[in-house]
PDB file of C-alpha atoms in Angstrom:
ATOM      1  CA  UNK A   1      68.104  88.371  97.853  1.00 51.00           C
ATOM      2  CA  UNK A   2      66.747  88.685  94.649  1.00 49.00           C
ATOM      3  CA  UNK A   3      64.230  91.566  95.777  1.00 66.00           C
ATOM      4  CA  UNK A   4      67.263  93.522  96.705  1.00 72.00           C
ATOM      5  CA  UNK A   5      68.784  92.981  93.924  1.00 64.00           C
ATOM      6  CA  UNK A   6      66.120  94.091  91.296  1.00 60.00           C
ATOM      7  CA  UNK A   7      65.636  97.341  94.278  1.00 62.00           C
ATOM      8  CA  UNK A   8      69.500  97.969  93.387  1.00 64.00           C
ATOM      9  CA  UNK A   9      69.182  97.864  89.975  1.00 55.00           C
ATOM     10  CA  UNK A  10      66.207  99.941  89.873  1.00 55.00           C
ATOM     11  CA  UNK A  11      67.111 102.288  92.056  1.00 53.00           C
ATOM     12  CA  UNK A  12      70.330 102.677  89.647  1.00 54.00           C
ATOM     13  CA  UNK A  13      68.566 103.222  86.738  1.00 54.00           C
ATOM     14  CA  UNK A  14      66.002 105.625  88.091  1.00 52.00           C
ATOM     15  CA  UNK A  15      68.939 107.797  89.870  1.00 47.00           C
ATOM     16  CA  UNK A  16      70.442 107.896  86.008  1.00 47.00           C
ATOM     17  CA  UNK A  17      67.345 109.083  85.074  1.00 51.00           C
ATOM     18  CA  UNK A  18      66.851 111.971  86.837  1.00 48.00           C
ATOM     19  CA  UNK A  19      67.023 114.709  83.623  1.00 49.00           C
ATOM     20  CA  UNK A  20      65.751 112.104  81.533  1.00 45.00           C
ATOM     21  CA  UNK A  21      62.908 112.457  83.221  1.00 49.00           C
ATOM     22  CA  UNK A  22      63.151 116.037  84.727  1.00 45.00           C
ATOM     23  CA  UNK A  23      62.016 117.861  81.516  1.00 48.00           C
ATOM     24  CA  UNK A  24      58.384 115.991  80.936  1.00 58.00           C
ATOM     25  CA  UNK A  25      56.096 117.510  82.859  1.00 62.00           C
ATOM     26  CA  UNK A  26      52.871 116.913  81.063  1.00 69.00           C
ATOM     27  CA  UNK A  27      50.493 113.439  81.770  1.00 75.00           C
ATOM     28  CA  UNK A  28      50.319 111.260  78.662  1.00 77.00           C
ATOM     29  CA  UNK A  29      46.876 111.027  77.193  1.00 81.00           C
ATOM     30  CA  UNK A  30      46.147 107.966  78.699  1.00 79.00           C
ATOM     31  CA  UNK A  31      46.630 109.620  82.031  1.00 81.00           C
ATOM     32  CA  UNK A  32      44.704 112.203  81.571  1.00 84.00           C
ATOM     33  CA  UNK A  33      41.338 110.444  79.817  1.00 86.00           C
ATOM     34  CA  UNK A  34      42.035 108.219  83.760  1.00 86.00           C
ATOM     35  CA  UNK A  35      41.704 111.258  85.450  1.00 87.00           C
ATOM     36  CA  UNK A  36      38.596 112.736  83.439  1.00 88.00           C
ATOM     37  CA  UNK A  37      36.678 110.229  85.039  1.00 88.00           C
ATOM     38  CA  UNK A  38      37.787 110.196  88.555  1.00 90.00           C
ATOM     39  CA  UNK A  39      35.008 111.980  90.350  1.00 90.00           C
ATOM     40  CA  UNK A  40      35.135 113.629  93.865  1.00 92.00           C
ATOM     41  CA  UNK A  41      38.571 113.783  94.376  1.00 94.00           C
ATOM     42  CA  UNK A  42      38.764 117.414  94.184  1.00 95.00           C
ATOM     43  CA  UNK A  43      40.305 119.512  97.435  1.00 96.00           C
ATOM     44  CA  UNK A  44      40.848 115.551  98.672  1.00 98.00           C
ATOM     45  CA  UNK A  45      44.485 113.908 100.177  1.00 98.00           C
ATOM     46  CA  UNK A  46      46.366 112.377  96.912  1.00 98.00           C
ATOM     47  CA  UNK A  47      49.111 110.240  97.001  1.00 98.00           C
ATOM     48  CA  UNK A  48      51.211 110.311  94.116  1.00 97.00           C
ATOM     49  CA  UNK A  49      53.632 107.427  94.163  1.00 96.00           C
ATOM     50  CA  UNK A  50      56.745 106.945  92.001  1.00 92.00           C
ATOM     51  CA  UNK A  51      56.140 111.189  91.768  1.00 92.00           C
ATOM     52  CA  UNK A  52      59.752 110.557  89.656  1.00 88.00           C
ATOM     53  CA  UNK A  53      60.911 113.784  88.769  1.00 86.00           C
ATOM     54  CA  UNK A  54      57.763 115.747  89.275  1.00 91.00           C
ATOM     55  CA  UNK A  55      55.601 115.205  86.044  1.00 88.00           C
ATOM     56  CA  UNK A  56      52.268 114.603  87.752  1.00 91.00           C
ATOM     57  CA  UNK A  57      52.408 116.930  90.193  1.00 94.00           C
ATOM     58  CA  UNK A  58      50.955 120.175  88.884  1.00 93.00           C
ATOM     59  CA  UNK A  59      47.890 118.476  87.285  1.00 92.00           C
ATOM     60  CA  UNK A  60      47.370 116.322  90.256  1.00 95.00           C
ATOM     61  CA  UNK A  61      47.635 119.850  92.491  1.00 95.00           C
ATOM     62  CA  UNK A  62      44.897 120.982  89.719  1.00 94.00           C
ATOM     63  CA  UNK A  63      42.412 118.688  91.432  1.00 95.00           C
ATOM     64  CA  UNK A  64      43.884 119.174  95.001  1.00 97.00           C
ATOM     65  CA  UNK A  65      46.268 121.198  96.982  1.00 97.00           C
ATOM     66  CA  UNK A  66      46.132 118.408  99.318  1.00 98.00           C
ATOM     67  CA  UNK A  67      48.918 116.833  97.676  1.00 98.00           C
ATOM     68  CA  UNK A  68      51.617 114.081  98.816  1.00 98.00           C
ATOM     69  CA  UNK A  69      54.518 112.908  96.152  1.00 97.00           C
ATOM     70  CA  UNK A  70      56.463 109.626  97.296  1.00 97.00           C
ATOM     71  CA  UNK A  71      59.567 108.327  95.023  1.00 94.00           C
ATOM     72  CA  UNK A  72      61.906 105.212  96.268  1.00 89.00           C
ATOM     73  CA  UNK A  73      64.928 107.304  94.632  1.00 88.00           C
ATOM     74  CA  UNK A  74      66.170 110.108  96.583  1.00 90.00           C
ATOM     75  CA  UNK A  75      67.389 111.900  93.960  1.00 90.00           C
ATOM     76  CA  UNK A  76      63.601 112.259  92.343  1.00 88.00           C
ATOM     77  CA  UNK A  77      62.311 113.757  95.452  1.00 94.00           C
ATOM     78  CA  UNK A  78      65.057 116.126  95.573  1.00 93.00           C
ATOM     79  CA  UNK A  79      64.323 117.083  92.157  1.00 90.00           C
ATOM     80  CA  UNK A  80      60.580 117.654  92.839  1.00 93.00           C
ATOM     81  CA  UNK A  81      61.711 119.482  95.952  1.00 96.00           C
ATOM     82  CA  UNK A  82      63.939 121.574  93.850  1.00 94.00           C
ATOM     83  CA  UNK A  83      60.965 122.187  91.045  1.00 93.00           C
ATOM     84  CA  UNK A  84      58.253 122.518  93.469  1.00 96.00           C
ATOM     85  CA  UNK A  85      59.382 123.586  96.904  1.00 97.00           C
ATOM     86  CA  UNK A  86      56.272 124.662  98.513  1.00 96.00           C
ATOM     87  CA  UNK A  87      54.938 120.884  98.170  1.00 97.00           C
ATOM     88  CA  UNK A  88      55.134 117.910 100.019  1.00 97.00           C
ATOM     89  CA  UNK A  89      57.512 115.197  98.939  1.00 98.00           C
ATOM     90  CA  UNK A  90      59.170 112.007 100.937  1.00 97.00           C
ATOM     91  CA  UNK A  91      60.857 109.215 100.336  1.00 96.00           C
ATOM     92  CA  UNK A  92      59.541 105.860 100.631  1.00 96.00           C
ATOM     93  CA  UNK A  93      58.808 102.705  99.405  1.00 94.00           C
ATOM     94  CA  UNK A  94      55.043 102.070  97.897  1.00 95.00           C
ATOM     95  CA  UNK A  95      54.921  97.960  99.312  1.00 94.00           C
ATOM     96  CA  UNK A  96      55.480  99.834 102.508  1.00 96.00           C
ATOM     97  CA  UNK A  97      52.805 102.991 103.237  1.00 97.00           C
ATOM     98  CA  UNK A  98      52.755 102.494 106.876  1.00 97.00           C
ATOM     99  CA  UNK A  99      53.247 105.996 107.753  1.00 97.00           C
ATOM    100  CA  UNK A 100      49.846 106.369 106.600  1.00 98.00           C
ATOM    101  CA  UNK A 101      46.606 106.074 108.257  1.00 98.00           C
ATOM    102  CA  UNK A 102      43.708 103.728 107.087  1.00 98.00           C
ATOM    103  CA  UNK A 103      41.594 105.809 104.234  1.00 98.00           C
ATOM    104  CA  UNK A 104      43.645 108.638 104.343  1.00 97.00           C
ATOM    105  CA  UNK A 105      43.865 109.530 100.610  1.00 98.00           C
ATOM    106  CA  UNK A 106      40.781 109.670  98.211  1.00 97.00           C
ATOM    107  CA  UNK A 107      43.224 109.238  95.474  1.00 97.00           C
ATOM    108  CA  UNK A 108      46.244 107.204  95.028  1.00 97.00           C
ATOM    109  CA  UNK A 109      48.149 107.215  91.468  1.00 94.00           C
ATOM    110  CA  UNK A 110      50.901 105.316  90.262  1.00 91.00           C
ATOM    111  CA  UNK A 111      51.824 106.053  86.841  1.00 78.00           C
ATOM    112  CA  UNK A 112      54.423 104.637  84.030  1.00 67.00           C
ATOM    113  CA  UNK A 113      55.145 101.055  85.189  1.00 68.00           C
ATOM    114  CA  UNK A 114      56.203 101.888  88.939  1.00 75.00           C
ATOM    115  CA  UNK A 115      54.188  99.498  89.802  1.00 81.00           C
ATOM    116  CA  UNK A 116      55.991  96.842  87.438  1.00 77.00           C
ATOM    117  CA  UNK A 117      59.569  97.909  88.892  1.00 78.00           C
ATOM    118  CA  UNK A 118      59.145  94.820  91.459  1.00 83.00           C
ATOM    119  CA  UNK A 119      58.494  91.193  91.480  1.00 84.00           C
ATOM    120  CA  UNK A 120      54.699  89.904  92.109  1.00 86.00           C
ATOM    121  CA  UNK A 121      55.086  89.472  95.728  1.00 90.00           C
ATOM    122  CA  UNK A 122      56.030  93.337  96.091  1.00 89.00           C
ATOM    123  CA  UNK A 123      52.596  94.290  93.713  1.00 89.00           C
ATOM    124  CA  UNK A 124      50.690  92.615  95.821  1.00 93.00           C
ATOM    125  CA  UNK A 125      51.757  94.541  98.767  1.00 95.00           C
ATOM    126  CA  UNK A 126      51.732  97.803  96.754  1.00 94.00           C
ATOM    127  CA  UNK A 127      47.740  97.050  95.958  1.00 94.00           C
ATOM    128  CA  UNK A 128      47.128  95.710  99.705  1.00 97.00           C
ATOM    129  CA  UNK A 129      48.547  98.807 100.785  1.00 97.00           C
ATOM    130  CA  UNK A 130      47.066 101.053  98.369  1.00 97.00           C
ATOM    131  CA  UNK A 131      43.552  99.714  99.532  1.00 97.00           C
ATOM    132  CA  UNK A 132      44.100  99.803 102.972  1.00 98.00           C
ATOM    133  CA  UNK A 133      44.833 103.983 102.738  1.00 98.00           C
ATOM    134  CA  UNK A 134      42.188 104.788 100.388  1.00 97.00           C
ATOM    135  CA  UNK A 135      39.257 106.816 101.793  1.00 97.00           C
ATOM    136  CA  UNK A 136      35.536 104.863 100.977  1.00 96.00           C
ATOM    137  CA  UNK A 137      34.954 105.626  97.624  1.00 95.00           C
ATOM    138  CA  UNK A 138      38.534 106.558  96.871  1.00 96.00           C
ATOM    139  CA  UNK A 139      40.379 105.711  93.354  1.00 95.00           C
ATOM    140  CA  UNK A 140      43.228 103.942  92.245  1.00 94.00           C
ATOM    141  CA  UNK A 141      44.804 104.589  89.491  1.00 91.00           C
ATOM    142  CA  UNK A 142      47.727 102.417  87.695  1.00 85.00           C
ATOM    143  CA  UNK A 143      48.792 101.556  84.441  1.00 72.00           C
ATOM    144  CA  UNK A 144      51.346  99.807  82.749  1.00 63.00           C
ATOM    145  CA  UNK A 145      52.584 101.018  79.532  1.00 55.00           C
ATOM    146  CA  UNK A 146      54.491  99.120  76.714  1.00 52.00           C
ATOM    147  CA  UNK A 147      56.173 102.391  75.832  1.00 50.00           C
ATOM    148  CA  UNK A 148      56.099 106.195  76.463  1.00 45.00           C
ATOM    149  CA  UNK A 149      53.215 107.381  74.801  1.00 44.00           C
ATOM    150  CA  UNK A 150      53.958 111.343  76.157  1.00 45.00           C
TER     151      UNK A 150
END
């Protein structure tokens, strides 16, 4: 009960959101020093979860065109959709990545607290699932952020 309450609320805020977010589209510098140091993920499946409003997506395409952005909000997706409509976007749920097969993306982002947007039992699913669909080798990246650091 609880879980679908905090989903509720976040999905609320994050539908709110929408041109809060919708005119950032660069990675904050703690983003990009990650990436510098992922190595081998280039032309390789990336999953780009909590894609929000699209803000990863061309720097992520940078190392791949093999690209996949999930959001939990609808109306995210259809603004990436709207921004970027020759790429792939769904909706979904990150504790739930069943529609993927077992080391299917070499890298797997999450950026600016998504992960923190449910309780402990829901990260734990997220990072279960996260391993479970990264290729051998593969990288995760996360982060959690006290404050937008653009």
């Amino acid at each position: 009960m609880l879980n679908e309450k905090i989903d509720r609320i976040n999905k609320k805020t994050m539908c709110n959101s929408v041109g809060h977010y919708a005119w950032k589209d660069a990675l904050t510098r703690a983003e990009a020093a990650a990436l510098e140091h992922v190595e081998g993920a280039e032309g390789k499946p990336i999953l780009d979860l909590g894609v929000g409003a699209g803000r990863t997506v061309a720097p992520l395409r940078q190392i791949s065109e093999n690209y996949t952005g999930m959001d939990y909000v609808c109306e995210m997706v259809t603004e990436c959709q709207r921004k970027f409509p020759d790429v792939r976007f769904e909706h979904g749920d990150a504790r739930d990545l069943s529609r993927y097969e077992d080391g299917s993306f070499y890298l797997v982002m999450f950026s600016l607290n998504g992960i923190s947007m449910v309780d402990h039992q829901g990260r734990m699913k997220i990072l279960k699932e996260v391993y479970r669909i990264l290729a051998p080798g593969g990288s995760f990246l996360f982060w959690l952020f006290p404050k937008w650091s653009g």
